[in-house]
Amino acid sequence: MPTLPLEREIAFTLKDVARMLGTYADQQGRAHGISAAQWTVLVRLDRCEGLKQSELADVLDLQPISLTRLLDRLADNGLIERRADPNDRRANRLYLTPAARPLLQRLGELSKGLMGTVLDGLGPDAREQLLRNLSVMKDNLRTAISRNTTQPQASKVIAS
């Protein structure tokens, strides 16, 4: 089997790791009645309560309709609440309810075990280096995406 160039191997491996991490988080979260996507929403809101739905959709790179379904489920389960934005009647701001706090505590413990499994075999120095390297890659991508959105896009050529 031919090997791909190193850069492509890195890209495919990153994609595989992200996909598998999501699958494993889904498996682990089911024991607590929560999906990885719902877990992600709760953790983001724990970090930044009061986000507008549109801001959260951007942060999570989700389509607004997909996020709305997740938020509806979380609200139905009493874990989040939508509050009217005092400065924009059309917008809601999102907050965790007191019922979400114990679940987030349990999910934090679950996350420690999950990431312990994922990072098994990597010592503290390797873990710190991995985080630094991933942060550089993230910053590079953020810059490239920003540059791309400010430049006019070439028109698409459709092959006949």
PDB file of C-alpha atoms in Angstrom:
ATOM      1  CA  MET A   1       0.000   0.000   0.000  1.00  0.00           C
ATOM      2  CA  PRO A   2       1.521   3.351  -0.986  1.00  0.00           C
ATOM      3  CA  THR A   3       2.020   5.887   1.772  1.00  0.00           C
ATOM      4  CA  LEU A   4       0.710   9.391   1.433  1.00  0.00           C
ATOM      5  CA  PRO A   5       2.922  12.439   1.783  1.00  0.00           C
ATOM      6  CA  LEU A   6       3.465  13.315   5.448  1.00  0.00           C
ATOM      7  CA  GLU A   7       1.254  16.412   5.309  1.00  0.00           C
ATOM      8  CA  ARG A   8      -1.693  14.390   3.979  1.00  0.00           C
ATOM      9  CA  GLU A   9      -1.123  11.677   6.580  1.00  0.00           C
ATOM     10  CA  ILE A  10      -1.315  14.384   9.260  1.00  0.00           C
ATOM     11  CA  ALA A  11      -4.549  15.783   7.775  1.00  0.00           C
ATOM     12  CA  PHE A  12      -6.198  12.360   7.550  1.00  0.00           C
ATOM     13  CA  THR A  13      -5.043  11.380  11.023  1.00  0.00           C
ATOM     14  CA  LEU A  14      -6.355  14.628  12.568  1.00  0.00           C
ATOM     15  CA  LYS A  15      -9.715  14.069  10.891  1.00  0.00           C
ATOM     16  CA  ASP A  16      -9.824  10.439  12.059  1.00  0.00           C
ATOM     17  CA  VAL A  17      -8.905  11.365  15.642  1.00  0.00           C
ATOM     18  CA  ALA A  18     -11.587  14.090  15.765  1.00  0.00           C
ATOM     19  CA  ARG A  19     -14.246  11.734  14.375  1.00  0.00           C
ATOM     20  CA  MET A  20     -13.273   8.894  16.721  1.00  0.00           C
ATOM     21  CA  LEU A  21     -13.162  11.246  19.724  1.00  0.00           C
ATOM     22  CA  GLY A  22     -16.741  12.289  18.925  1.00  0.00           C
ATOM     23  CA  THR A  23     -17.825   8.652  18.636  1.00  0.00           C
ATOM     24  CA  TYR A  24     -16.165   7.749  21.939  1.00  0.00           C
ATOM     25  CA  ALA A  25     -17.664  10.810  23.675  1.00  0.00           C
ATOM     26  CA  ASP A  26     -21.107   9.802  22.366  1.00  0.00           C
ATOM     27  CA  GLN A  27     -20.630   6.299  23.772  1.00  0.00           C
ATOM     28  CA  GLN A  28     -19.513   7.618  27.150  1.00  0.00           C
ATOM     29  CA  GLY A  29     -22.180  10.337  27.299  1.00  0.00           C
ATOM     30  CA  ARG A  30     -25.034   7.891  26.690  1.00  0.00           C
ATOM     31  CA  ALA A  31     -24.600   6.607  30.250  1.00  0.00           C
ATOM     32  CA  HIS A  32     -25.626  10.115  31.367  1.00  0.00           C
ATOM     33  CA  GLY A  33     -28.376  10.494  28.790  1.00  0.00           C
ATOM     34  CA  ILE A  34     -26.490  13.052  26.734  1.00  0.00           C
ATOM     35  CA  SER A  35     -24.947  13.135  23.271  1.00  0.00           C
ATOM     36  CA  ALA A  36     -21.503  14.509  22.497  1.00  0.00           C
ATOM     37  CA  ALA A  37     -23.161  17.416  20.672  1.00  0.00           C
ATOM     38  CA  GLN A  38     -25.296  18.293  23.708  1.00  0.00           C
ATOM     39  CA  TRP A  39     -22.260  17.880  25.950  1.00  0.00           C
ATOM     40  CA  THR A  40     -20.340  20.335  23.768  1.00  0.00           C
ATOM     41  CA  VAL A  41     -23.145  22.906  23.975  1.00  0.00           C
ATOM     42  CA  LEU A  42     -23.279  22.657  27.770  1.00  0.00           C
ATOM     43  CA  VAL A  43     -19.503  23.025  28.138  1.00  0.00           C
ATOM     44  CA  ARG A  44     -19.437  26.034  25.804  1.00  0.00           C
ATOM     45  CA  LEU A  45     -22.229  27.703  27.729  1.00  0.00           C
ATOM     46  CA  ASP A  46     -20.428  26.945  30.973  1.00  0.00           C
ATOM     47  CA  ARG A  47     -17.439  28.844  29.555  1.00  0.00           C
ATOM     48  CA  CYS A  48     -19.459  31.708  28.034  1.00  0.00           C
ATOM     49  CA  GLU A  49     -22.937  32.035  29.467  1.00  0.00           C
ATOM     50  CA  GLY A  50     -25.138  34.618  27.837  1.00  0.00           C
ATOM     51  CA  LEU A  51     -24.158  33.953  24.240  1.00  0.00           C
ATOM     52  CA  LYS A  52     -26.740  34.602  21.562  1.00  0.00           C
ATOM     53  CA  GLN A  53     -27.880  31.501  19.685  1.00  0.00           C
ATOM     54  CA  SER A  54     -26.253  32.850  16.521  1.00  0.00           C
ATOM     55  CA  GLU A  55     -22.943  33.397  18.347  1.00  0.00           C
ATOM     56  CA  LEU A  56     -23.014  29.868  19.736  1.00  0.00           C
ATOM     57  CA  ALA A  57     -23.755  28.464  16.274  1.00  0.00           C
ATOM     58  CA  ASP A  58     -20.684  30.288  14.936  1.00  0.00           C
ATOM     59  CA  VAL A  59     -18.451  29.097  17.784  1.00  0.00           C
ATOM     60  CA  LEU A  60     -19.569  25.489  17.333  1.00  0.00           C
ATOM     61  CA  ASP A  61     -19.589  25.695  13.526  1.00  0.00           C
ATOM     62  CA  LEU A  62     -23.169  24.443  13.414  1.00  0.00           C
ATOM     63  CA  GLN A  63     -26.043  25.407  11.185  1.00  0.00           C
ATOM     64  CA  PRO A  64     -28.578  27.440  13.195  1.00  0.00           C
ATOM     65  CA  ILE A  65     -31.346  24.871  12.616  1.00  0.00           C
ATOM     66  CA  SER A  66     -29.157  22.043  13.965  1.00  0.00           C
ATOM     67  CA  LEU A  67     -28.262  24.093  17.025  1.00  0.00           C
ATOM     68  CA  THR A  68     -31.913  24.994  17.588  1.00  0.00           C
ATOM     69  CA  ARG A  69     -32.833  21.298  17.804  1.00  0.00           C
ATOM     70  CA  LEU A  70     -30.019  20.692  20.314  1.00  0.00           C
ATOM     71  CA  LEU A  71     -31.094  23.697  22.374  1.00  0.00           C
ATOM     72  CA  ASP A  72     -34.727  22.585  22.294  1.00  0.00           C
ATOM     73  CA  ARG A  73     -33.758  19.180  23.748  1.00  0.00           C
ATOM     74  CA  LEU A  74     -31.552  20.763  26.407  1.00  0.00           C
ATOM     75  CA  ALA A  75     -34.305  23.237  27.331  1.00  0.00           C
ATOM     76  CA  ASP A  76     -36.926  20.441  27.434  1.00  0.00           C
ATOM     77  CA  ASN A  77     -34.632  18.591  29.859  1.00  0.00           C
ATOM     78  CA  GLY A  78     -34.347  21.699  32.053  1.00  0.00           C
ATOM     79  CA  LEU A  79     -30.608  22.187  31.439  1.00  0.00           C
ATOM     80  CA  ILE A  80     -30.615  25.536  29.627  1.00  0.00           C
ATOM     81  CA  GLU A  81     -32.868  28.535  29.365  1.00  0.00           C
ATOM     82  CA  ARG A  82     -33.338  31.111  26.681  1.00  0.00           C
ATOM     83  CA  ARG A  83     -33.689  34.692  27.841  1.00  0.00           C
ATOM     84  CA  ALA A  84     -34.675  37.602  25.684  1.00  0.00           C
ATOM     85  CA  ASP A  85     -31.759  39.829  24.730  1.00  0.00           C
ATOM     86  CA  PRO A  86     -32.407  43.247  26.303  1.00  0.00           C
ATOM     87  CA  ASN A  87     -30.822  44.998  23.317  1.00  0.00           C
ATOM     88  CA  ASP A  88     -32.314  42.914  20.486  1.00  0.00           C
ATOM     89  CA  ARG A  89     -35.918  41.716  20.647  1.00  0.00           C
ATOM     90  CA  ARG A  90     -35.261  39.126  17.924  1.00  0.00           C
ATOM     91  CA  ALA A  91     -32.427  37.400  19.801  1.00  0.00           C
ATOM     92  CA  ASN A  92     -32.217  35.051  22.743  1.00  0.00           C
ATOM     93  CA  ARG A  93     -29.323  34.664  25.106  1.00  0.00           C
ATOM     94  CA  LEU A  94     -28.498  31.244  26.500  1.00  0.00           C
ATOM     95  CA  TYR A  95     -27.904  30.338  30.131  1.00  0.00           C
ATOM     96  CA  LEU A  96     -27.397  27.151  32.090  1.00  0.00           C
ATOM     97  CA  THR A  97     -29.984  26.262  34.695  1.00  0.00           C
ATOM     98  CA  PRO A  98     -29.054  25.164  38.214  1.00  0.00           C
ATOM     99  CA  ALA A  99     -29.963  21.594  37.147  1.00  0.00           C
ATOM    100  CA  ALA A 100     -27.113  21.657  34.602  1.00  0.00           C
ATOM    101  CA  ARG A 101     -24.406  22.157  37.247  1.00  0.00           C
ATOM    102  CA  PRO A 102     -24.437  18.618  38.727  1.00  0.00           C
ATOM    103  CA  LEU A 103     -24.512  17.138  35.213  1.00  0.00           C
ATOM    104  CA  LEU A 104     -21.534  19.283  34.186  1.00  0.00           C
ATOM    105  CA  GLN A 105     -19.714  18.061  37.303  1.00  0.00           C
ATOM    106  CA  ARG A 106     -20.349  14.422  36.297  1.00  0.00           C
ATOM    107  CA  LEU A 107     -19.394  15.155  32.688  1.00  0.00           C
ATOM    108  CA  GLY A 108     -16.159  16.775  33.891  1.00  0.00           C
ATOM    109  CA  GLU A 109     -15.249  13.562  35.706  1.00  0.00           C
ATOM    110  CA  LEU A 110     -16.265  11.538  32.663  1.00  0.00           C
ATOM    111  CA  SER A 111     -14.100  13.789  30.492  1.00  0.00           C
ATOM    112  CA  LYS A 112     -11.057  13.131  32.683  1.00  0.00           C
ATOM    113  CA  GLY A 113     -11.439   9.404  32.179  1.00  0.00           C
ATOM    114  CA  LEU A 114     -12.200   9.760  28.489  1.00  0.00           C
ATOM    115  CA  MET A 115      -9.155  11.932  27.854  1.00  0.00           C
ATOM    116  CA  GLY A 116      -7.046   9.665  30.045  1.00  0.00           C
ATOM    117  CA  THR A 117      -7.853   6.880  27.600  1.00  0.00           C
ATOM    118  CA  VAL A 118      -7.218   9.087  24.564  1.00  0.00           C
ATOM    119  CA  LEU A 119      -3.873  10.399  25.851  1.00  0.00           C
ATOM    120  CA  ASP A 120      -2.640   7.122  27.352  1.00  0.00           C
ATOM    121  CA  GLY A 121       1.051   6.680  26.546  1.00  0.00           C
ATOM    122  CA  LEU A 122       1.707  10.417  26.247  1.00  0.00           C
ATOM    123  CA  GLY A 123       3.540  11.880  29.217  1.00  0.00           C
ATOM    124  CA  PRO A 124       2.963  15.410  30.548  1.00  0.00           C
ATOM    125  CA  ASP A 125       5.646  16.967  28.329  1.00  0.00           C
ATOM    126  CA  ALA A 126       4.294  15.270  25.207  1.00  0.00           C
ATOM    127  CA  ARG A 127       0.764  16.394  26.103  1.00  0.00           C
ATOM    128  CA  GLU A 128       1.891  20.003  26.535  1.00  0.00           C
ATOM    129  CA  GLN A 129       3.781  19.870  23.231  1.00  0.00           C
ATOM    130  CA  LEU A 130       0.750  18.366  21.498  1.00  0.00           C
ATOM    131  CA  LEU A 131      -1.449  21.178  22.787  1.00  0.00           C
ATOM    132  CA  ARG A 132       1.083  23.805  21.665  1.00  0.00           C
ATOM    133  CA  ASN A 133       1.291  22.238  18.193  1.00  0.00           C
ATOM    134  CA  LEU A 134      -2.476  21.973  17.835  1.00  0.00           C
ATOM    135  CA  SER A 135      -2.822  25.600  18.956  1.00  0.00           C
ATOM    136  CA  VAL A 136      -0.372  26.702  16.253  1.00  0.00           C
ATOM    137  CA  MET A 137      -2.349  24.747  13.665  1.00  0.00           C
ATOM    138  CA  LYS A 138      -5.606  26.273  14.916  1.00  0.00           C
ATOM    139  CA  ASP A 139      -4.164  29.790  14.711  1.00  0.00           C
ATOM    140  CA  ASN A 140      -2.843  29.109  11.190  1.00  0.00           C
ATOM    141  CA  LEU A 141      -6.278  27.923  10.106  1.00  0.00           C
ATOM    142  CA  ARG A 142      -8.033  30.857  11.778  1.00  0.00           C
ATOM    143  CA  THR A 143      -5.736  33.250   9.872  1.00  0.00           C
ATOM    144  CA  ALA A 144      -6.237  31.437   6.567  1.00  0.00           C
ATOM    145  CA  ILE A 145     -10.020  31.364   6.989  1.00  0.00           C
ATOM    146  CA  SER A 146     -10.080  35.046   7.912  1.00  0.00           C
ATOM    147  CA  ARG A 147      -7.944  35.907   4.904  1.00  0.00           C
ATOM    148  CA  ASN A 148     -10.211  33.840   2.658  1.00  0.00           C
ATOM    149  CA  THR A 149     -13.392  35.558   3.814  1.00  0.00           C
ATOM    150  CA  THR A 150     -11.968  39.012   3.145  1.00  0.00           C
ATOM    151  CA  GLN A 151     -10.798  38.220  -0.385  1.00  0.00           C
ATOM    152  CA  PRO A 152     -13.185  38.002  -3.324  1.00  0.00           C
ATOM    153  CA  GLN A 153     -13.819  34.403  -4.287  1.00  0.00           C
ATOM    154  CA  ALA A 154     -12.959  33.243  -7.778  1.00  0.00           C
ATOM    155  CA  SER A 155     -15.966  32.131  -9.745  1.00  0.00           C
ATOM    156  CA  LYS A 156     -16.406  28.396  -9.950  1.00  0.00           C
ATOM    157  CA  VAL A 157     -15.548  26.649 -13.174  1.00  0.00           C
ATOM    158  CA  ILE A 158     -17.838  23.820 -14.055  1.00  0.00           C
ATOM    159  CA  ALA A 159     -16.341  21.163 -16.267  1.00  0.00           C
ATOM    160  CA  SER A 160     -18.584  19.981 -19.031  1.00  0.00           C
TER     161      SER A 160
END
